Amino acid sequence: MSDDTDAAPLTFYEEVGGHETFVRLVDTFYRGVAEDELLRPMYPEEDLGPAAERLTMFLEQYWGGPTTYSERRGHPRLRMRHSPYHVNPEARDRWLKHMRDAVDELRLPPLHEETLWDYLQRAAFAMVNTFEPTGIGPAAGGRDATIVPRPDAGNVPRSSIPVTAAPASGDDRRDDSAVPPGSD
């Protein structure tokens, strides 16, 4: 006879059904993304299969399943991996709509559903990297999607407009590369 008090507690991953549950979640999510004119361009691969595999591995690892994601891709670094894309509140909300549909389709017990949904919402809000409206700002690959119409600068790509910042108070270091020649 075994003593159940020594058994390791189940992970969230195991409690919700393991691999099959996360595959269902991600497959349903990407069915929505495939038809979304705002989100679909953020996935450069023609086939969404590789993106679905990465998201499945990430979610499984996060929730206590296999560590395949880190073994294959290293640390998740979610904000860094999403930085080349124009993730504004509209994109976040579209992502959440498709993910909400996917979570609903799982029909998890209420506590598990709320736990999963809470994480997904926090993650989506954390990925927002611009408040520029859709169609303005960096596009996939970090390239500018639009030209900034400025009479004083000509119509130049946004990234070529020099930006300078004053050093933080008490910081006497300065980046001489940001100072135009002859302005010292």
Backbone as a printed PyTorch tensor [residue, N CA C, xyz], in Angstrom:
tensor([[[  0.8410,  -1.1710,   0.0000],
         [  0.0000,   0.0000,   0.0000],
         [  0.8920,   1.2430,   0.0000]],

        [[  0.5680,   2.2100,  -0.8140],
         [  1.4040,   3.4150,  -0.8970],
         [  0.7800,   4.5400,  -0.0890]],

        [[  1.6260,   5.4510,   0.3190],
         [  1.1830,   6.6120,   1.0840],
         [  1.0290,   7.7810,   0.1150]],

        [[ -0.2140,   8.2420,  -0.1040],
         [ -0.4780,   9.3250,  -1.0530],
         [  0.0730,  10.6660,  -0.5990]],

        [[  0.4400,  10.7910,   0.6670],
         [  0.9670,  12.0740,   1.1390],
         [  2.3470,  12.3660,   0.5760]],

        [[  3.0420,  11.3370,   0.0780],
         [  4.3650,  11.5360,  -0.5090],
         [  4.3050,  11.8070,  -2.0110]],

        [[  3.1440,  11.6410,  -2.6080],
         [  3.0060,  11.8470,  -4.0500],
         [  3.1260,  13.3350,  -4.3760]],

        [[  3.8180,  13.6120,  -5.4640],
         [  3.9660,  15.0030,  -5.9010],
         [  2.6020,  15.5130,  -6.3700]],

        [[  2.3000,  16.7680,  -6.0680],
         [  1.0220,  17.3160,  -6.5390],
         [  1.0170,  17.3910,  -8.0670]],

        [[ -0.1560,  17.2930,  -8.6290],
         [ -0.2850,  17.4140, -10.0730],
         [  0.0170,  18.8520, -10.4910]],

        [[  0.6080,  18.9960, -11.6530],
         [  0.8180,  20.3320, -12.2110],
         [ -0.4760,  20.7750, -12.8810]],

        [[ -0.5810,  22.0590, -13.1430],
         [ -1.7310,  22.5830, -13.8870],
         [ -1.8210,  21.8640, -15.2300]],

        [[ -0.6840,  21.6720, -15.8580],
         [ -0.6080,  20.9630, -17.1400],
         [ -1.3070,  19.6070, -17.0420]],

        [[ -1.0060,  18.8460, -15.9990],
         [ -1.6170,  17.5270, -15.8180],
         [ -3.0930,  17.6410, -15.4520]],

        [[ -3.4280,  18.6060, -14.6100],
         [ -4.8120,  18.7650, -14.1640],
         [ -5.7710,  19.0610, -15.3040]],

        [[ -5.3130,  19.8150, -16.3070],
         [ -6.2180,  20.1920, -17.4010],
         [ -6.2160,  19.1990, -18.5630]],

        [[ -5.3890,  18.1640, -18.4820],
         [ -5.4190,  17.1560, -19.5370],
         [ -4.1470,  17.0240, -20.3380]],

        [[ -3.1020,  17.7550, -19.9840],
         [ -1.8040,  17.5890, -20.6200],
         [ -1.7440,  18.0380, -22.0680]],

        [[ -0.9070,  17.3560, -22.8140],
         [ -0.5830,  17.7350, -24.1930],
         [ -1.8260,  17.9390, -25.0630]],

        [[ -2.7520,  17.0150, -25.0070],
         [ -3.9380,  17.1090, -25.8880],
         [ -4.7300,  18.3920, -25.6410]],

        [[ -4.8370,  18.8190, -24.3970],
         [ -5.5710,  20.0460, -24.0860],
         [ -4.8810,  21.2560, -24.6910]],

        [[ -3.5630,  21.3280, -24.5740],
         [ -2.8450,  22.4800, -25.1080],
         [ -2.8230,  22.4740, -26.6320]],

        [[ -2.7810,  21.3130, -27.2310],
         [ -2.8780,  21.2320, -28.6930],
         [ -4.2350,  21.7520, -29.1500]],

        [[ -5.3100,  21.3420, -28.4800],
         [ -6.6580,  21.8250, -28.8320],
         [ -6.7520,  23.3390, -28.6780]],

        [[ -6.2250,  23.8570, -27.5670],
         [ -6.2490,  25.2990, -27.3240],
         [ -5.5620,  26.0480, -28.4610]],

        [[ -4.3610,  25.6250, -28.7790],
         [ -3.5570,  26.3230, -29.7870],
         [ -4.1420,  26.1420, -31.1910]],

        [[ -4.6250,  24.9670, -31.5120],
         [ -5.2360,  24.7570, -32.8330],
         [ -6.4520,  25.6570, -33.0320]],

        [[ -7.3070,  25.7430, -32.0280],
         [ -8.4850,  26.6110, -32.1240],
         [ -8.0570,  28.0680, -32.2480]],

        [[ -7.0810,  28.4830, -31.4580],
         [ -6.5730,  29.8470, -31.5210],
         [ -6.0890,  30.1800, -32.9350]],

        [[ -5.2620,  29.3230, -33.5140],
         [ -4.7010,  29.6190, -34.8310],
         [ -5.7090,  29.5240, -35.9600]],

        [[ -6.7980,  28.8090, -35.7730],
         [ -7.8760,  28.8550, -36.7780],
         [ -8.4150,  30.2750, -36.8740]],

        [[ -8.5410,  30.9500, -35.7400],
         [ -8.9890,  32.3390, -35.7500],
         [ -7.9420,  33.2770, -36.3320]],

        [[ -6.7060,  33.0900, -35.9520],
         [ -5.6180,  33.9460, -36.4460],
         [ -5.4860,  33.8290, -37.9660]],

        [[ -5.6710,  32.6360, -38.4930],
         [ -5.5110,  32.4090, -39.9370],
         [ -6.4350,  33.2970, -40.7640]],

        [[ -7.5740,  33.6450, -40.2080],
         [ -8.5540,  34.4650, -40.9310],
         [ -8.5390,  35.9330, -40.5090]],

        [[ -7.6300,  36.3070, -39.6500],
         [ -7.5980,  37.6630, -39.1030],
         [ -6.6370,  38.5360, -39.9010]],

        [[ -7.1700,  39.5550, -40.5740],
         [ -6.3520,  40.4080, -41.4470],
         [ -5.3460,  41.2690, -40.6900]],

        [[ -5.5550,  41.4840, -39.4130],
         [ -4.5920,  42.2570, -38.6250],
         [ -3.4860,  41.3660, -38.0660]],

        [[ -3.8450,  40.2080, -37.5300],
         [ -2.8560,  39.3440, -36.8860],
         [ -2.0880,  38.4550, -37.8530]],

        [[ -2.7310,  37.9790, -38.8910],
         [ -2.0800,  37.0040, -39.7800],
         [ -0.7490,  37.5030, -40.3310]],

        [[ -0.6300,  38.7720, -40.7320],
         [  0.6610,  39.2480, -41.2550],
         [  1.7940,  39.2300, -40.2190]],

        [[  1.4780,  39.1040, -38.9410],
         [  2.5250,  39.0580, -37.9240],
         [  3.2240,  37.7020, -37.8840]],

        [[  2.7030,  36.7550, -38.6170],
         [  3.2890,  35.4140, -38.6740],
         [  3.9090,  35.2550, -40.0570]],

        [[  5.2240,  35.4370, -40.1700],
         [  5.8720,  35.4760, -41.4800],
         [  5.8330,  34.1490, -42.2370]],

        [[  5.6980,  33.0360, -41.5380],
         [  5.6770,  31.7440, -42.2220],
         [  4.3380,  31.5580, -42.9270]],

        [[  4.3710,  30.9940, -44.1240],
         [  3.1400,  30.7550, -44.8720],
         [  2.2320,  29.7950, -44.1130]],

        [[  2.8260,  28.7950, -43.5030],
         [  2.1080,  27.7880, -42.7300],
         [  2.1680,  28.1770, -41.2510]],

        [[  1.0400,  28.2220, -40.5800],
         [  1.0150,  28.5680, -39.1570],
         [  1.4290,  27.4000, -38.2640]],

        [[  1.6890,  26.2440, -38.8430],
         [  2.0840,  25.0690, -38.0710],
         [  3.2800,  25.2920, -37.1650]],

        [[  4.3790,  25.8720, -37.6590],
         [  5.5290,  26.1130, -36.7750],
         [  5.2020,  27.0650, -35.6180]],

        [[  4.3930,  28.0880, -35.8760],
         [  3.9990,  29.0050, -34.8000],
         [  3.1470,  28.2640, -33.7750]],

        [[  2.2500,  27.4150, -34.2450],
         [  1.4030,  26.6340, -33.3400],
         [  2.2550,  25.6940, -32.4890]],

        [[  3.2440,  25.0900, -33.0870],
         [  4.1220,  24.1910, -32.3330],
         [  4.8850,  24.9610, -31.2530]],

        [[  5.3900,  26.1470, -31.5940],
         [  6.1290,  26.9530, -30.6160],
         [  5.2240,  27.3790, -29.4580]],

        [[  4.0050,  27.8260, -29.7750],
         [  3.0970,  28.2600, -28.7180],
         [  2.6910,  27.0770, -27.8400]],

        [[  2.4450,  25.9390, -28.4450],
         [  2.0970,  24.7470, -27.6610],
         [  3.2350,  24.3940, -26.7170]],

        [[  4.4550,  24.3420, -27.2250],
         [  5.6000,  24.0060, -26.3730],
         [  5.7630,  25.0230, -25.2430]],

        [[  5.5960,  26.3110, -25.5690],
         [  5.7420,  27.3450, -24.5560],
         [  4.6950,  27.1810, -23.4540]],

        [[  3.4310,  27.0590, -23.8460],
         [  2.3650,  26.9440, -22.8480],
         [  2.5080,  25.6760, -22.0120]],

        [[  2.8740,  24.5800, -22.6510],
         [  3.0690,  23.3410, -21.8960],
         [  4.1640,  23.5220, -20.8430]],

        [[  5.2580,  24.1120, -21.2310],
         [  6.3600,  24.3150, -20.2950],
         [  5.9440,  25.2590, -19.1780]],

        [[  5.2880,  26.3510, -19.5330],
         [  4.8760,  27.3380, -18.5340],
         [  3.9840,  26.6970, -17.4670]],

        [[  3.1130,  25.7980, -17.8870],
         [  2.1340,  25.2050, -16.9740],
         [  2.6110,  23.9030, -16.3470]],

        [[  3.8760,  23.5860, -16.4580],
         [  4.4210,  22.4400, -15.7400],
         [  4.5860,  21.1760, -16.5540]],

        [[  4.4780,  21.2780, -17.8600],
         [  4.6690,  20.1240, -18.7280],
         [  6.1140,  19.9990, -19.1670]],

        [[  6.3340,  19.3320, -20.2860],
         [  7.7000,  19.1210, -20.7880],
         [  8.4340,  20.4450, -21.0160]],

        [[  9.7380,  20.4070, -20.8830],
         [ 10.5700,  21.6050, -21.0550],
         [ 11.1290,  21.6980, -22.4790]],

        [[ 10.4210,  21.1460, -23.4130],
         [ 10.8590,  21.1130, -24.8060],
         [ 11.1200,  22.5070, -25.3670]],

        [[ 10.3030,  23.4770, -24.9790],
         [ 10.4850,  24.8290, -25.5090],
         [ 11.8930,  25.3400, -25.2040]],

        [[ 12.2870,  25.2940, -23.9410],
         [ 13.6130,  25.7980, -23.5560],
         [ 14.7280,  24.9570, -24.1580]],

        [[ 14.5180,  23.6710, -24.2580],
         [ 15.5370,  22.8040, -24.8330],
         [ 15.7960,  23.1500, -26.2910]],

        [[ 14.7610,  23.5220, -27.0190],
         [ 14.9020,  23.8410, -28.4430],
         [ 15.1950,  25.3110, -28.7230]],

        [[ 14.6160,  26.2040, -27.9130],
         [ 14.6680,  27.6300, -28.2440],
         [ 15.3280,  28.5000, -27.1870]],

        [[ 15.6810,  27.9330, -26.0570],
         [ 16.2750,  28.7360, -24.9900],
         [ 15.2090,  29.4280, -24.1700]],

        [[ 15.6320,  30.4500, -23.4430],
         [ 14.7110,  31.2060, -22.5900],
         [ 13.6110,  31.8220, -23.4570]],

        [[ 12.3640,  31.8340, -22.9870],
         [ 11.2660,  32.3630, -23.8150],
         [ 11.4330,  33.8190, -24.2640]],

        [[ 11.9120,  34.7120, -23.4160],
         [ 12.1110,  36.1300, -23.7820],
         [ 10.9490,  36.6610, -24.6330]],

        [[  9.7500,  36.5570, -24.1110],
         [  8.5580,  36.8970, -24.8870],
         [  8.5670,  38.3180, -25.4400]],

        [[  8.9000,  39.2980, -24.6100],
         [  8.8810,  40.6790, -25.1180],
         [  9.8950,  40.8690, -26.2340]],

        [[ 11.0770,  40.2970, -26.0880],
         [ 12.0820,  40.4270, -27.1280],
         [ 11.6110,  39.7610, -28.4260]],

        [[ 11.0440,  38.5810, -28.3150],
         [ 10.6100,  37.8630, -29.5150],
         [  9.4600,  38.5740, -30.2380]],

        [[  8.6850,  39.3640, -29.5060],
         [  7.5680,  40.0770, -30.1180],
         [  7.9200,  41.5140, -30.5220]],

        [[  9.0960,  41.9730, -30.1670],
         [  9.4510,  43.3750, -30.4260],
         [  9.4480,  43.7810, -31.9030]],

        [[  9.7390,  42.8820, -32.8480],
         [  9.7070,  43.3310, -34.2480],
         [  8.3000,  43.5930, -34.7880]],

        [[  7.2790,  43.2250, -34.0270],
         [  5.9100,  43.3150, -34.5220],
         [  5.1720,  44.4760, -33.8810]],

        [[  4.2300,  45.0260, -34.6180],
         [  3.4160,  46.1630, -34.1920],
         [  2.2910,  45.6220, -33.2990]],

        [[  2.5820,  45.4790, -32.0140],
         [  1.5930,  44.9410, -31.0840],
         [  0.9980,  46.1130, -30.3130]],

        [[ -0.1100,  46.6110, -30.8340],
         [ -0.8070,  47.7180, -30.1940],
         [ -2.0540,  47.1650, -29.4880]],

        [[ -2.8160,  48.0080, -28.8090],
         [ -4.0050,  47.5010, -28.1200],
         [ -4.9960,  46.7870, -29.0500]],

        [[ -5.1260,  47.2400, -30.2870],
         [ -6.0320,  46.5600, -31.2150],
         [ -5.5450,  45.1400, -31.4990]],

        [[ -4.2450,  44.9660, -31.7410],
         [ -3.6960,  43.6250, -31.9850],
         [ -3.8510,  42.7570, -30.7350]],

        [[ -3.5820,  43.3380, -29.5670],
         [ -3.7580,  42.6020, -28.3070],
         [ -5.1890,  42.1130, -28.1670]],

        [[ -6.1480,  42.9990, -28.4310],
         [ -7.5570,  42.6340, -28.2740],
         [ -7.9860,  41.5650, -29.2730]],

        [[ -7.4500,  41.6380, -30.4840],
         [ -7.7620,  40.5880, -31.4680],
         [ -7.1780,  39.2580, -31.0220]],

        [[ -5.9340,  39.2890, -30.5200],
         [ -5.2820,  38.0810, -30.0240],
         [ -6.1170,  37.4840, -28.8930]],

        [[ -6.5650,  38.3400, -27.9740],
         [ -7.3700,  37.8740, -26.8550],
         [ -8.7230,  37.3210, -27.3030]],

        [[ -9.3150,  37.8990, -28.3290],
         [-10.5970,  37.3810, -28.8340],
         [-10.4320,  35.9500, -29.3220]],

        [[ -9.3840,  35.7070, -30.1210],
         [ -9.1650,  34.3480, -30.6370],
         [ -8.7880,  33.3880, -29.5070]],

        [[ -8.0280,  33.8760, -28.5470],
         [ -7.6560,  33.0130, -27.4280],
         [ -8.8650,  32.7410, -26.5370]],

        [[ -9.7340,  33.7320, -26.3680],
         [-10.9530,  33.5170, -25.5710],
         [-11.8040,  32.4240, -26.2100]],

        [[-11.9630,  32.4840, -27.5250],
         [-12.7170,  31.4410, -28.2400],
         [-12.0950,  30.0740, -27.9870]],

        [[-10.7740,  30.0070, -28.0050],
         [-10.0650,  28.7400, -27.8080],
         [-10.2420,  28.2230, -26.3810]],

        [[-10.1400,  29.1080, -25.4090],
         [-10.3140,  28.7080, -24.0090],
         [-11.7460,  28.2190, -23.7950]],

        [[-12.7230,  28.9370, -24.3420],
         [-14.1220,  28.5250, -24.1900],
         [-14.3640,  27.1350, -24.7620]],

        [[-13.7150,  26.8460, -25.8760],
         [-13.9110,  25.5420, -26.5180],
         [-13.3770,  24.3890, -25.6580]],

        [[-12.4220,  24.6670, -24.7960],
         [-11.8640,  23.6200, -23.9360],
         [-12.8610,  23.1400, -22.8760]],

        [[-13.7480,  24.0150, -22.4540],
         [-14.7290,  23.6850, -21.4080],
         [-14.0550,  23.1520, -20.1400]],

        [[-13.0830,  23.9120, -19.6590],
         [-12.3610,  23.5560, -18.4420],
         [-13.2300,  23.8250, -17.2190]],

        [[-12.9310,  23.1690, -16.1040],
         [-13.6030,  23.5340, -14.8480],
         [-13.3500,  25.0240, -14.5630]],

        [[-14.2780,  25.7170, -13.9070],
         [-14.1710,  27.1730, -13.7190],
         [-12.8380,  27.6610, -13.1330]],

        [[-12.3130,  27.0090, -12.1240],
         [-11.0540,  27.4710, -11.5330],
         [ -9.8980,  27.3490, -12.5300]],

        [[ -9.8560,  26.2690, -13.2700],
         [ -8.7990,  26.0980, -14.2710],
         [ -8.9590,  27.1130, -15.4040]],

        [[-10.1950,  27.3290, -15.8330],
         [-10.4380,  28.3030, -16.8970],
         [ -9.9950,  29.6940, -16.4610]],

        [[-10.3690,  30.0920, -15.2550],
         [-10.0050,  31.4190, -14.7620],
         [ -8.4990,  31.5630, -14.5990]],

        [[ -7.8440,  30.5240, -14.1280],
         [ -6.3920,  30.5550, -13.9490],
         [ -5.6970,  30.7330, -15.2990]],

        [[ -6.1020,  29.9530, -16.2760],
         [ -5.5200,  30.0420, -17.6150],
         [ -5.8060,  31.3980, -18.2410]],

        [[ -7.0570,  31.8410, -18.1670],
         [ -7.4490,  33.1010, -18.7910],
         [ -6.7330,  34.2870, -18.1490]],

        [[ -6.5810,  34.2690, -16.8460],
         [ -5.8640,  35.3390, -16.1580],
         [ -4.4390,  35.4610, -16.6920]],

        [[ -3.7540,  34.3310, -16.8220],
         [ -2.3900,  34.3660, -17.3530],
         [ -2.3760,  34.9010, -18.7940]],

        [[ -3.2670,  34.4040, -19.6400],
         [ -3.2800,  34.8130, -21.0470],
         [ -3.5430,  36.3120, -21.1810]],

        [[ -4.4250,  36.8440, -20.3630],
         [ -4.6850,  38.2860, -20.4050],
         [ -3.4420,  39.0740, -19.9800]],

        [[ -2.8240,  38.6720, -18.8910],
         [ -1.6270,  39.3850, -18.4270],
         [ -0.5210,  39.3190, -19.4780]],

        [[ -0.3470,  38.1560, -20.0860],
         [  0.6850,  38.0080, -21.1210],
         [  0.3850,  38.9060, -22.3180]],

        [[ -0.8700,  38.9440, -22.7440],
         [ -1.2390,  39.7640, -23.8980],
         [ -1.0070,  41.2480, -23.6170]],

        [[ -1.3630,  41.7050, -22.4340],
         [ -1.1450,  43.1110, -22.0980],
         [  0.3470,  43.4180, -22.0380]],

        [[  1.1470,  42.4710, -21.5870],
         [  2.5960,  42.6870, -21.4850],
         [  3.2750,  42.7580, -22.8560]],

        [[  2.6660,  42.2090, -23.8820],
         [  3.2800,  42.1980, -25.2060],
         [  3.0580,  43.4970, -25.9730]],

        [[  2.1500,  44.3440, -25.5120],
         [  1.9120,  45.6180, -26.2090],
         [  3.2050,  46.4160, -26.2050]],

        [[  3.6340,  46.8190, -27.4140],
         [  4.8880,  47.5510, -27.5380],
         [  4.7420,  48.8850, -28.2680]],

        [[  3.5060,  49.2480, -28.5980],
         [  3.2490,  50.5380, -29.2190],
         [  1.7890,  50.9050, -29.0010]],

        [[  1.5260,  52.1910, -29.0000],
         [  0.1410,  52.6540, -28.9420],
         [ -0.2350,  53.3520, -30.2440]],

        [[  0.6520,  53.2210, -31.2440],
         [  0.3570,  53.7620, -32.5640],
         [ -0.7910,  52.9640, -33.1630]],

        [[ -1.6830,  53.6340, -33.8850],
         [ -2.7890,  52.9100, -34.5260],
         [ -2.2670,  51.8820, -35.5250]],

        [[ -3.0870,  50.9260, -35.8350],
         [ -2.7370,  49.9150, -36.8180],
         [ -2.3680,  50.5860, -38.1300]],

        [[ -1.3140,  50.0780, -38.7720],
         [ -0.8670,  50.6340, -40.0440],
         [  0.2240,  51.6750, -39.8890]],

        [[  0.5690,  52.0280, -38.6590],
         [  1.6340,  52.9930, -38.4070],
         [  2.6480,  52.3170, -37.5090]],

        [[  3.8990,  52.5190, -37.7820],
         [  4.9270,  51.9600, -36.9200],
         [  5.5970,  50.7540, -37.5300]],

        [[  6.4130,  50.0680, -36.7320],
         [  7.2010,  48.9660, -37.2680],
         [  6.3340,  47.8040, -37.7140]],

        [[  6.7270,  47.2120, -38.8150],
         [  6.0470,  46.0250, -39.3280],
         [  6.9400,  44.8270, -39.0510]],

        [[  6.5390,  43.6820, -39.5120],
         [  7.3220,  42.4640, -39.3060],
         [  8.7580,  42.6790, -39.7470]],

        [[  9.6860,  42.1710, -38.9780],
         [ 11.0940,  42.3160, -39.3010],
         [ 11.6660,  43.6450, -38.8410]],

        [[ 10.8680,  44.4530, -38.1520],
         [ 11.3620,  45.7150, -37.6270],
         [ 11.4250,  46.8270, -38.6630]],

        [[ 10.8790,  46.6040, -39.8580],
         [ 10.8870,  47.6460, -40.8830],
         [  9.7180,  48.5820, -40.6510]],

        [[  9.8610,  49.8220, -41.0820],
         [  8.7830,  50.7820, -40.9160],
         [  7.6660,  50.4940, -41.9020]],

        [[  6.4450,  50.5730, -41.4080],
         [  5.2820,  50.3140, -42.2410],
         [  4.8460,  51.5650, -42.9830]],

        [[  5.2090,  52.7300, -42.4910],
         [  4.7530,  53.9640, -43.1140],
         [  5.8740,  54.9790, -43.1670]],

        [[  5.6250,  56.0020, -43.9120],
         [  6.5190,  57.1500, -43.9810],
         [  5.8660,  58.2540, -43.1440]],

        [[  6.6510,  58.9430, -42.3780],
         [  6.1240,  60.0290, -41.5620],
         [  6.1090,  61.2900, -42.4120]],

        [[  4.9330,  61.8240, -42.7200],
         [  4.8870,  63.0450, -43.5280],
         [  5.2560,  64.2480, -42.6670]],

        [[  6.4550,  64.7700, -42.8840],
         [  6.9210,  65.9450, -42.1420],
         [  7.5350,  66.9130, -43.1350]],

        [[  6.9810,  68.0840, -43.2510],
         [  7.5220,  69.0350, -44.2200],
         [  8.9620,  69.4160, -43.9170]],

        [[  9.3440,  69.4610, -42.6420],
         [ 10.6900,  69.8820, -42.2990],
         [ 11.7220,  68.7660, -42.4740]],

        [[ 11.2910,  67.5140, -42.5480],
         [ 12.2420,  66.4050, -42.6510],
         [ 12.0930,  65.6600, -43.9660]],

        [[ 11.1920,  66.1080, -44.8130],
         [ 10.9190,  65.3490, -46.0180],
         [ 10.1680,  64.0920, -45.6120]],

        [[  9.7610,  63.3100, -46.5500],
         [  9.0640,  62.0700, -46.2180],
         [ 10.0750,  60.9590, -46.0840]],

        [[ 10.6170,  60.8560, -44.8810],
         [ 11.6540,  59.8770, -44.6070],
         [ 11.0950,  58.7890, -43.7060]],

        [[ 11.6570,  57.5960, -43.7930],
         [ 11.2020,  56.5380, -42.8910],
         [ 11.3790,  56.9720, -41.4430]],

        [[ 10.4510,  56.5780, -40.6280],
         [ 10.4310,  56.9410, -39.2220],
         [ 11.7530,  56.6780, -38.5190]],

        [[ 12.3910,  55.5590, -38.8160],
         [ 13.5990,  55.1780, -38.0990],
         [ 14.7950,  56.0550, -38.4280]],

        [[ 14.7310,  56.8670, -39.4800],
         [ 15.8800,  57.6990, -39.8120],
         [ 15.8220,  59.0640, -39.1340]],

        [[ 14.7560,  59.3680, -38.4220],
         [ 14.6700,  60.6280, -37.7030],
         [ 15.4910,  60.4890, -36.4380]],

        [[ 16.5330,  61.3150, -36.2540],
         [ 17.3960,  61.1490, -35.0800],
         [ 16.6370,  61.4400, -33.7930]],

        [[ 16.9310,  60.6820, -32.7880],
         [ 16.3280,  60.8630, -31.4770],
         [ 17.4520,  61.0540, -30.4760]],

        [[ 17.3560,  62.0860, -29.6680],
         [ 18.3450,  62.2970, -28.6210],
         [ 17.6100,  62.4250, -27.3080]],

        [[ 18.2760,  62.0830, -26.2570],
         [ 17.6690,  62.1850, -24.9290],
         [ 18.7020,  62.7470, -23.9750]],

        [[ 18.2340,  63.5310, -23.0330],
         [ 19.1340,  64.0640, -22.0070],
         [ 19.4810,  62.9340, -21.0550]],

        [[ 20.7100,  62.9180, -20.5230],
         [ 21.0570,  61.8820, -19.5540],
         [ 20.1870,  62.0040, -18.3120]],

        [[ 19.9760,  60.8820, -17.6480],
         [ 19.2160,  60.8870, -16.4000],
         [ 19.9300,  61.7770, -15.3960]],

        [[ 19.1690,  62.3910, -14.4970],
         [ 19.7850,  63.2960, -13.5330],
         [ 20.8780,  62.5840, -12.7540]],

        [[ 21.9730,  63.2570, -12.5930],
         [ 23.1130,  62.6890, -11.8870],
         [ 23.9790,  61.8140, -12.7690]],

        [[ 23.5900,  61.6240, -14.0160],
         [ 24.3540,  60.7770, -14.9290],
         [ 25.1080,  61.6950, -15.8790]],

        [[ 26.4140,  61.8030, -15.7210],
         [ 27.1810,  62.7140, -16.5570],
         [ 27.7560,  62.0350, -17.7880]],

        [[ 27.4030,  60.7480, -17.9900],
         [ 27.8700,  60.0830, -19.2090],
         [ 27.0320,  60.5630, -20.3720]],

        [[ 27.6160,  60.5190, -21.5470],
         [ 26.8190,  60.9050, -22.7040],
         [ 27.2630,  60.0840, -23.8940]],

        [[ 26.3600,  59.9070, -24.7920],
         [ 26.6220,  59.1480, -25.9980],
         [ 26.9400,  60.1450, -27.1000]],

        [[ 28.2300,  60.3180, -27.4090],
         [ 28.6320,  61.3030, -28.4110],
         [ 28.1000,  60.9920, -29.7940]],

        [[ 27.6870,  59.7380, -30.0250],
         [ 27.1620,  59.4100, -31.3540],
         [ 25.7980,  60.0580, -31.5940]],

        [[ 25.1070,  60.4640, -30.5250],
         [ 23.7920,  61.0910, -30.6750],
         [ 23.8990,  62.6020, -30.8410]],

        [[ 25.0940,  63.1560, -30.7030],
         [ 25.2800,  64.5960, -30.8180],
         [ 25.7430,  64.9030, -32.2370]],

        [[ 25.0180,  65.7860, -32.9520],
         [ 25.4250,  66.1130, -34.3150],
         [ 26.8110,  66.7080, -34.3390]],

        [[ 27.6110,  66.3970, -35.3660],
         [ 28.9560,  66.9480, -35.4620],
         [ 28.9340,  68.4590, -35.3930]],

        [[ 29.8690,  69.0390, -34.6630],
         [ 29.9970,  70.4830, -34.5770],
         [ 29.0530,  71.1210, -33.5690]],

        [[ 28.2580,  70.3480, -32.8460],
         [ 27.3180,  70.9690, -31.9050],
         [ 27.8680,  70.9760, -30.4820]],

        [[ 29.0920,  70.4670, -30.2720],
         [ 29.6970,  70.4800, -28.9150],
         [ 30.0440,  71.8660, -28.4850]]])
